[in-house]
Short mmCIF file of C-alpha atoms in Angstrom, two decimals:
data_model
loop_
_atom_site.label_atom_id
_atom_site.label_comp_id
_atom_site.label_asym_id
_atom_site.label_seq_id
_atom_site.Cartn_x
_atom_site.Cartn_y
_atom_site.Cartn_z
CA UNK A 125 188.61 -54.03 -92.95
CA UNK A 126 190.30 -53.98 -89.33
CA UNK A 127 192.22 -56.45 -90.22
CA UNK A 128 193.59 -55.77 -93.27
CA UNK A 129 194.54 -52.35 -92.22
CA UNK A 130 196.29 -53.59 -89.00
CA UNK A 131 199.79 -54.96 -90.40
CA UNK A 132 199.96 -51.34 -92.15
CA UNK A 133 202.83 -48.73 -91.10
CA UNK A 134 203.31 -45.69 -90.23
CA UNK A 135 204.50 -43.87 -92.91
CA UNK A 136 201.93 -45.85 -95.20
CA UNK A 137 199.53 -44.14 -92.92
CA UNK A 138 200.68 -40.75 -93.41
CA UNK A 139 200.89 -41.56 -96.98
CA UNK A 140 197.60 -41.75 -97.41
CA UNK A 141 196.47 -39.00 -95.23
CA UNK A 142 198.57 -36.71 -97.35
CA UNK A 143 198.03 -37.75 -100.64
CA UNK A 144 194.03 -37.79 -99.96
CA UNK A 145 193.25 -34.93 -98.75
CA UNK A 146 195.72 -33.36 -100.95
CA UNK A 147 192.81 -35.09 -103.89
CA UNK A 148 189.88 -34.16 -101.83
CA UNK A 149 190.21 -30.97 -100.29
CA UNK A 150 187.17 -29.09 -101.49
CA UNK A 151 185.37 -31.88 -99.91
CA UNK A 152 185.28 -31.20 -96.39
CA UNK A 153 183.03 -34.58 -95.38
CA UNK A 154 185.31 -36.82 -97.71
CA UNK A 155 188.04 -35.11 -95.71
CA UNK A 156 186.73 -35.94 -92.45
CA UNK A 157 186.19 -39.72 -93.52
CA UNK A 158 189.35 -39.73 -94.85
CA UNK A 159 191.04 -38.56 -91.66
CA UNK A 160 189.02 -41.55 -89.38
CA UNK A 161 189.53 -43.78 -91.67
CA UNK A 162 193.84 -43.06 -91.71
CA UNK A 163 193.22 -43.45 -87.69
CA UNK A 164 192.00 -46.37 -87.78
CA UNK A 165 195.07 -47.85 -89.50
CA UNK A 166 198.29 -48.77 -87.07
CA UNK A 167 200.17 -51.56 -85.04
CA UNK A 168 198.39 -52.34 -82.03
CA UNK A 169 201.09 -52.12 -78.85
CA UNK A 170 201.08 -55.35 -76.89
CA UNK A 171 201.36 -52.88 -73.85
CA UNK A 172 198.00 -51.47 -75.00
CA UNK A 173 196.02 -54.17 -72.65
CA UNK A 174 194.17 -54.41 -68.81
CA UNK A 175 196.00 -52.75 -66.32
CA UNK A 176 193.37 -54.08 -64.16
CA UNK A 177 191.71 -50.17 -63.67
CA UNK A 178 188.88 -51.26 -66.04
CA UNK A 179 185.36 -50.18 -64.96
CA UNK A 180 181.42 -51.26 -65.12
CA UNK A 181 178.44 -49.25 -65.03
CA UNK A 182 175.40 -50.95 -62.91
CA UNK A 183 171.70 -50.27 -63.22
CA UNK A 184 169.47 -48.84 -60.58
CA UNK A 185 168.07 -52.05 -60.13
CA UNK A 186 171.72 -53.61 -57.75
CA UNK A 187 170.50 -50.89 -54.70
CA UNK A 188 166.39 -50.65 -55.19
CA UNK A 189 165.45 -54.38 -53.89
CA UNK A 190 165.64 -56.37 -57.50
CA UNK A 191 168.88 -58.33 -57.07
CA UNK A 192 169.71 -61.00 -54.85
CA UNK A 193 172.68 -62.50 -53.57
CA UNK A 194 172.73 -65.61 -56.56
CA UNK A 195 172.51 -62.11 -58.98
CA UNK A 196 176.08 -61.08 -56.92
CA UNK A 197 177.25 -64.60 -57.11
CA UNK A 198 176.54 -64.32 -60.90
CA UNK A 199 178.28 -61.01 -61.30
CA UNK A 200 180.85 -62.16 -59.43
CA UNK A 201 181.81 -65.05 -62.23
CA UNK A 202 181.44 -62.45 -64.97
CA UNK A 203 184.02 -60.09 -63.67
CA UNK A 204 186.66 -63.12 -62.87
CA UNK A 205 189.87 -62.35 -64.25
CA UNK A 206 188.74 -59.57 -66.23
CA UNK A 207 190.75 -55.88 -65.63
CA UNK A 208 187.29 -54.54 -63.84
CA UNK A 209 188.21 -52.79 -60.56
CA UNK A 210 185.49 -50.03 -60.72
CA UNK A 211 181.60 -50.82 -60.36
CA UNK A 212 179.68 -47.34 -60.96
CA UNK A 213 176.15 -48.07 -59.42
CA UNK A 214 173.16 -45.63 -60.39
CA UNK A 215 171.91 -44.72 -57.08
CA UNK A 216 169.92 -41.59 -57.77
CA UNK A 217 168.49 -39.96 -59.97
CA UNK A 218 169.29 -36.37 -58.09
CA UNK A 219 166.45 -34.28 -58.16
CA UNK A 220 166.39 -31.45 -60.12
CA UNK A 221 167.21 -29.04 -57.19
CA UNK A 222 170.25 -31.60 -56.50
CA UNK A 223 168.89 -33.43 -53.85
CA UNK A 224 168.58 -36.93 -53.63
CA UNK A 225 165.52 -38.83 -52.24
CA UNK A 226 165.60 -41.60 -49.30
CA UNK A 227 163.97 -44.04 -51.29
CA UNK A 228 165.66 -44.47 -54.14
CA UNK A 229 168.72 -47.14 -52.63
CA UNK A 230 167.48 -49.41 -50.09
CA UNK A 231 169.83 -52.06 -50.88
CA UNK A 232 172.68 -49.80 -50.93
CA UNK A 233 174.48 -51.33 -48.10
CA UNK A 234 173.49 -54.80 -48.82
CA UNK A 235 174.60 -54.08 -52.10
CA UNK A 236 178.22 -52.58 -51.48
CA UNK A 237 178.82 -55.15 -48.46
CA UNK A 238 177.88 -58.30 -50.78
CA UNK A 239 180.64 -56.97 -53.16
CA UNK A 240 183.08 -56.76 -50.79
CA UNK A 241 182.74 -60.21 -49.25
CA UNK A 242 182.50 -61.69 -52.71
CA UNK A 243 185.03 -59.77 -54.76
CA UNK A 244 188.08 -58.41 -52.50
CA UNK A 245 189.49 -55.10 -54.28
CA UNK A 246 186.44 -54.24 -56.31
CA UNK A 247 185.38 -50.33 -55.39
CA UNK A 248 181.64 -50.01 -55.63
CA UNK A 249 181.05 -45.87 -56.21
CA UNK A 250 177.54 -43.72 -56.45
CA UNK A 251 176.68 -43.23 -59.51
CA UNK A 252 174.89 -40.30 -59.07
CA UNK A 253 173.08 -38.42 -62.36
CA UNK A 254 170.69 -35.61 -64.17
CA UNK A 255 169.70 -33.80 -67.10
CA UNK A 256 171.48 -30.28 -66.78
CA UNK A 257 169.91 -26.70 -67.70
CA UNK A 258 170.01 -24.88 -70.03
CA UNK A 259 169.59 -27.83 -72.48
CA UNK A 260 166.53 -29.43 -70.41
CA UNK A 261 164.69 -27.93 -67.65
CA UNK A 262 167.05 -30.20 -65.00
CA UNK A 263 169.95 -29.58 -62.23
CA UNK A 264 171.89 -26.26 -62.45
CA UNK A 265 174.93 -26.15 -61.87
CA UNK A 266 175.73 -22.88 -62.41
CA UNK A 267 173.44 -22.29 -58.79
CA UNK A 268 175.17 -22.31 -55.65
CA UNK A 269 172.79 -23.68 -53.53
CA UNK A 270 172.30 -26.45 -56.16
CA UNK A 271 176.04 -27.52 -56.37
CA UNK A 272 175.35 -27.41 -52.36
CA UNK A 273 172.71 -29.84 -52.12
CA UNK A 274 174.09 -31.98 -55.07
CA UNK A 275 177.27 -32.12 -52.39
CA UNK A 276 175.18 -33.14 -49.54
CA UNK A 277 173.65 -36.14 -51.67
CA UNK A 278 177.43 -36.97 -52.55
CA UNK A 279 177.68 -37.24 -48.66
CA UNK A 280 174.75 -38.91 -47.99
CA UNK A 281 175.79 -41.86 -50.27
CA UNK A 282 179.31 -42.19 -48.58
CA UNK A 283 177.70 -42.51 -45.40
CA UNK A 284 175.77 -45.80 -47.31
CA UNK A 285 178.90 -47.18 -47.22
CA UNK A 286 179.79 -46.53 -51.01
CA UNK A 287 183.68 -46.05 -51.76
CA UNK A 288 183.46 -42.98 -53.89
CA UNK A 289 181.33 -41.01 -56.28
CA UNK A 290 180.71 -41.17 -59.77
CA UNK A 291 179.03 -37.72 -61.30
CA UNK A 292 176.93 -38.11 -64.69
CA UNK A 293 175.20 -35.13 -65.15
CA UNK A 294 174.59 -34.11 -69.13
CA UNK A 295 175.26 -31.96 -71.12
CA UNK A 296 177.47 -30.31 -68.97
CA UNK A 297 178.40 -27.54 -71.61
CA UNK A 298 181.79 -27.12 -72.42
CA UNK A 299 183.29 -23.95 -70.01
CA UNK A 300 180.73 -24.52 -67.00
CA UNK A 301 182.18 -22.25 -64.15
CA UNK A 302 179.82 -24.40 -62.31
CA UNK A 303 180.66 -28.04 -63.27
CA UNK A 304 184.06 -26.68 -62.04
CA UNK A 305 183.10 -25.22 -58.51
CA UNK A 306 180.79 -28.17 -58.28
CA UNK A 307 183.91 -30.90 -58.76
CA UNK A 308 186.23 -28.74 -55.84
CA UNK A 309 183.50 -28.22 -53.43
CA UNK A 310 183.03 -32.78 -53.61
CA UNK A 311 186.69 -33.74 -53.88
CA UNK A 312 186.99 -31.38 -50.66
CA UNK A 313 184.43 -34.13 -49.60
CA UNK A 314 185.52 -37.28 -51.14
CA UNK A 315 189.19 -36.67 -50.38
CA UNK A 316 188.31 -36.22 -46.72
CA UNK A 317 187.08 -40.01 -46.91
CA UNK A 318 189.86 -40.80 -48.64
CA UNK A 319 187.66 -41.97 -51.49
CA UNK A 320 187.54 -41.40 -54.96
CA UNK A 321 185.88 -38.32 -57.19
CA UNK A 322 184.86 -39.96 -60.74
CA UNK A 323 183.25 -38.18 -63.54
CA UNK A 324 181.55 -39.02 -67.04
CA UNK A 325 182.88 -36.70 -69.35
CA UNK A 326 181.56 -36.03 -72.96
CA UNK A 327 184.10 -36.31 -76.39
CA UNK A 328 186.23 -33.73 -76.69
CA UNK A 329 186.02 -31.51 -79.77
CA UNK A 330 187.54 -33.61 -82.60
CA UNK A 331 188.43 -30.31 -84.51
CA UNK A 332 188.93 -27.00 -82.62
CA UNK A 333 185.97 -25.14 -81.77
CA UNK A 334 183.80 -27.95 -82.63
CA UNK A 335 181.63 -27.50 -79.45
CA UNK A 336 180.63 -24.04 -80.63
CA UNK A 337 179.34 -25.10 -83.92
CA UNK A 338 177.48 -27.94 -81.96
CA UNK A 339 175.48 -25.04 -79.54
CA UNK A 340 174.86 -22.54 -82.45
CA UNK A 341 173.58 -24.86 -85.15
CA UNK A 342 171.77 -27.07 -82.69
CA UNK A 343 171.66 -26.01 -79.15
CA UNK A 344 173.76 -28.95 -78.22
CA UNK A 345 176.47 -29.30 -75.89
CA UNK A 346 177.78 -33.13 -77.08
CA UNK A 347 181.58 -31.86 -77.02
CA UNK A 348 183.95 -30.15 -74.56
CA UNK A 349 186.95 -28.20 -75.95
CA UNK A 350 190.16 -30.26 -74.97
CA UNK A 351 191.20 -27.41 -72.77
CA UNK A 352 188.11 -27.78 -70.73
CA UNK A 353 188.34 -31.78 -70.35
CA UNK A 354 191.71 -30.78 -68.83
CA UNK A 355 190.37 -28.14 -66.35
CA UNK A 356 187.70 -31.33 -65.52
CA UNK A 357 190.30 -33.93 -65.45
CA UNK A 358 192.67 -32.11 -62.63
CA UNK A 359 189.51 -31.60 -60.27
CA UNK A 360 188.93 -35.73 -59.97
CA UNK A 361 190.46 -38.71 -59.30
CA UNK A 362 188.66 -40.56 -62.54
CA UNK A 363 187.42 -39.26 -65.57
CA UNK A 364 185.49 -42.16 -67.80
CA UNK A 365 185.03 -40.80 -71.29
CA UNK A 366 181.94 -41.64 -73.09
CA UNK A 367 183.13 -42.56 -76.53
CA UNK A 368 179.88 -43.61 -77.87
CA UNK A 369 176.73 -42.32 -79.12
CA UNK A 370 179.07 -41.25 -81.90
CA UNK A 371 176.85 -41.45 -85.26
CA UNK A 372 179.72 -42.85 -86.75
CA UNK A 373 178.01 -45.55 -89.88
CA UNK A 374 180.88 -48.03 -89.74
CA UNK A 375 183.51 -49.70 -87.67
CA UNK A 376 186.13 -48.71 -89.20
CA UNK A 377 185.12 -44.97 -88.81
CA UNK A 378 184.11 -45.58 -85.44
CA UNK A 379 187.68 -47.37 -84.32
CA UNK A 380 189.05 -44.06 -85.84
CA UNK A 381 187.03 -41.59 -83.72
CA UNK A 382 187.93 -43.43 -80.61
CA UNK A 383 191.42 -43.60 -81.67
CA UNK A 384 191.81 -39.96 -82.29
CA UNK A 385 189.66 -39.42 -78.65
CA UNK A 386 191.94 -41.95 -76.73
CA UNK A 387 194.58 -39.21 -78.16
CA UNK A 388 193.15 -36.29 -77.12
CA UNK A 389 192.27 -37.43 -73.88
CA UNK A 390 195.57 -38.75 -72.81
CA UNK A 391 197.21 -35.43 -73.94
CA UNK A 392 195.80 -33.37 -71.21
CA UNK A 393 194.69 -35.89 -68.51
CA UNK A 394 196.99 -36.21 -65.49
CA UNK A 395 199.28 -39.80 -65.16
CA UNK A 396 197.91 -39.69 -61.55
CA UNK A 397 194.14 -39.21 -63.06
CA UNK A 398 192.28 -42.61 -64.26
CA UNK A 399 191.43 -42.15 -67.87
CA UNK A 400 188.84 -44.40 -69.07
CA UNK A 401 187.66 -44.89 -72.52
CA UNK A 402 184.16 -45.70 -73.04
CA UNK A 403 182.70 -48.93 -74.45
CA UNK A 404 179.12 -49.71 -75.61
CA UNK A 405 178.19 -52.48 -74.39
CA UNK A 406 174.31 -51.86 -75.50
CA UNK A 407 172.73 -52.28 -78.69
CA UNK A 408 170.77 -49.11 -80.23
CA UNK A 409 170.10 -48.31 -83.88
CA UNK A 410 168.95 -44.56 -84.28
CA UNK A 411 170.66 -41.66 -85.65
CA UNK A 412 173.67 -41.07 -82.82
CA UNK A 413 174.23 -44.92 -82.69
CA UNK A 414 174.73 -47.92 -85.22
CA UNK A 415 174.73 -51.18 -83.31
CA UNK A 416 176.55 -52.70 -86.23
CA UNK A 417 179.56 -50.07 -85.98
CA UNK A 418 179.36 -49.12 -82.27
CA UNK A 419 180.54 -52.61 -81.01
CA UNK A 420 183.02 -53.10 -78.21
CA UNK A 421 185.42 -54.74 -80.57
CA UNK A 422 185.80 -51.32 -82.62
CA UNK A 423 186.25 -49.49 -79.39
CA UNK A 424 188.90 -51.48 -77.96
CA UNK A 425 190.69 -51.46 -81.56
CA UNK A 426 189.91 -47.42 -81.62
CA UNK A 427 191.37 -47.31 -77.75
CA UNK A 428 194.33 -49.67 -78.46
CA UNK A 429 195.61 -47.57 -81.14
CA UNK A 430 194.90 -44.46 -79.23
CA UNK A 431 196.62 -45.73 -76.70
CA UNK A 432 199.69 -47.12 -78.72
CA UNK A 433 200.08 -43.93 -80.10
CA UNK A 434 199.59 -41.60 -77.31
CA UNK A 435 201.07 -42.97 -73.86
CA UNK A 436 201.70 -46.86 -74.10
CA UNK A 437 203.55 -46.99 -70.72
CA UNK A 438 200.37 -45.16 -69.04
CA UNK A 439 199.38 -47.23 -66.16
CA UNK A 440 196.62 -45.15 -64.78
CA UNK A 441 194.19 -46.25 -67.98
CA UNK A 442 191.36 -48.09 -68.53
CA UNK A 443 187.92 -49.22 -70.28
CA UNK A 444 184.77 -48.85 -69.02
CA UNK A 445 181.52 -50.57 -69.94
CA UNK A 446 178.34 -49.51 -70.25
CA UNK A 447 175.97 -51.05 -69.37
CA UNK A 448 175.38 -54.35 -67.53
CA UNK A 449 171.50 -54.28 -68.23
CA UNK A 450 171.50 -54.34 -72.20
CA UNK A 451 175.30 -56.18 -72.42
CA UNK A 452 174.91 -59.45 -75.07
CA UNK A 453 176.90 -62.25 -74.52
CA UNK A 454 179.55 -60.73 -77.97
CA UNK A 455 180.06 -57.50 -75.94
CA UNK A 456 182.01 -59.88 -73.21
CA UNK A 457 183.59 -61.97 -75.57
CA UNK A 458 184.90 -58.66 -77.00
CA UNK A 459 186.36 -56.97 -73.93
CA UNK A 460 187.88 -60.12 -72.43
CA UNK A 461 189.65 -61.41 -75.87
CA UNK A 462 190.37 -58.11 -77.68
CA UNK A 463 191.47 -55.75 -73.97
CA UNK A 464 191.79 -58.45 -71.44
CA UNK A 465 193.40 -61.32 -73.49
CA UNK A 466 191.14 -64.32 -72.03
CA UNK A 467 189.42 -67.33 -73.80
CA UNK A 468 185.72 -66.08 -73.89
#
């Protein structure tokens, strides 16, 4: 279906929008389908490729003693020539009270100084993460002397010789005060070293007021309004969107969703900000994730398009993968042929 719908126009594709939901309007879930689907269709800019900001996220097991140098030489092959500049290493978990304990990184230093010797340019950052109140009894960030200690574990792993920080704490809930006081009191930090702030951020509401709807019916923070990803996105240096875990039954609907989040994201995120998209490079077949629609080929169709159609000549862009633990063989060939443009 991607490709038949790729050669299709513009106007064909506002065509169809129209004259849809014009048929189906009582139907608010045909609607919605209708509207991914009508993203999903569009020219694919040639610009719409690597810039060479792409990123990686890294299991715990890099810094705890598991890897060895032949795992780095290894790692090394599998990033050649790709558009990965960014390795986000899990070095915590933080503590609930935002600390973060001695014993969790070892390897650290081995870790970030292997990297450097073996691939020149590559930034190894903290990836530093928790469960967040109120939705689980985790790290709150609405606390002061939480957002205090969580900044003294952001030190701590600088002084491991990391080159910047990568915050994953969820569900951050859309509005956080604290998320907010958290981000200025560590890029005070980080911008000190003259390192870099990253954050994951969540999907932004794809219709207005979405996140609402998510905390009353369920209690779930999965969205931030688009407003608040821009409040997010001028406190850091990075902002990696994760555009999976999206329920979404098909490719085609799922290219659409990440098409319409590339969007939305590029809309309010600073040209001097990173903007990554999100790629799953995991397999998982529940309720929030079909393997067979989440693949990395539908998300670098869904972020081309975006792209194409939002800020082609951006330069501060990028994909990011997650996760190098559960990544098949496909997920590679998909990155490298459909975002990087290399054999497999």
């Amino acid at each position: 279906m991607r490709g038949k719908w790729r050669g299709w126009s513009w106007w064909v594709r506002g065509a169809v929008v129209a004259l849809v939901l014009l048929v189906v309007v009582s139907s608010p879930v045909v609607v919605a389908v209708t509207y991914l689907l009508a993203q999903n269709i569009g020219e694919q800019s040639d610009q719409a490729r690597t810039r060479g900001k792409d990123a990686f996220w890294l299991g715990h097991a890099w810094v705890d003693g598991r890897k060895t140098d032949a795992d780095v030489d290894q790692l090394a092959s599998m990033l050649a020539g790709t558009g990965i500049r960014d390795l986000y290493v899990h070095t915590g978990p933080l503590e609930h009270d935002g600390s973060l304990r001695d014993d969790l990184a070892p390897r650290a230093q081995w870790f970030v100084d292997a990297v450097h010797a073996k691939l020149p340019g590559i930034r190894v950052q903290s990836w530093l993460g928790d469960v967040v109140q109120p939705e689980f009894d985790g790290l709150d960030v609405e606390s002061a002397q939480s957002r205090e200690r969580v900044v003294a574990s952001a030190r701590r792993v600088l002084a491991y010789g990391f080159d910047g920080v990568h915050y994953d704490l969820e569900p951050v809930r859309s509005g956080s005060p604290g998320f907010l006081a958290l981000l200025d009191a560590t890029k005070a930090v980080t911008s000190a070293a003259r390192v870099p702030l990253s954050v994951s951020a969540p999907v932004i509401d794809p219709l207005p007021g979405l996140h609402s709807a998510g905390l009353a019916v369920a209690d779930h923070g999965k969205w931030w309004s688009q407003a608040y990803f821009a409040k997010v996105a001028r406190r850091v240096d990075q902002v990696a969107v994760m555009s999976y875990d999206t329920a979404m039954p098909t490719e085609a609907l799922y290219s659409g969703y990440v098409a319409q989040q590339t969007e939305l994201a590029a809309e309010v995120t600073p040209h001097e900000v990173d903007l990554l998209m999100g790629a799953p490079a995991f397999w998982a077949d529940d309720p929030g994730h079909h393997g067979a629609a989440e693949t990395v080929a539908a998300a670098v169709r869904g972020i081309r398009l975006g792209l194409t159609r939002a800020d082609v000549e951006r330069e501060n862009f990028g994909v990011a993968l997650y996760v190098d633990f559960a990544a098949r063989p496909q997920d590679w060939v998909d990155y490298r042929q459909g975002w990087c443009r290399l054999p497999s």
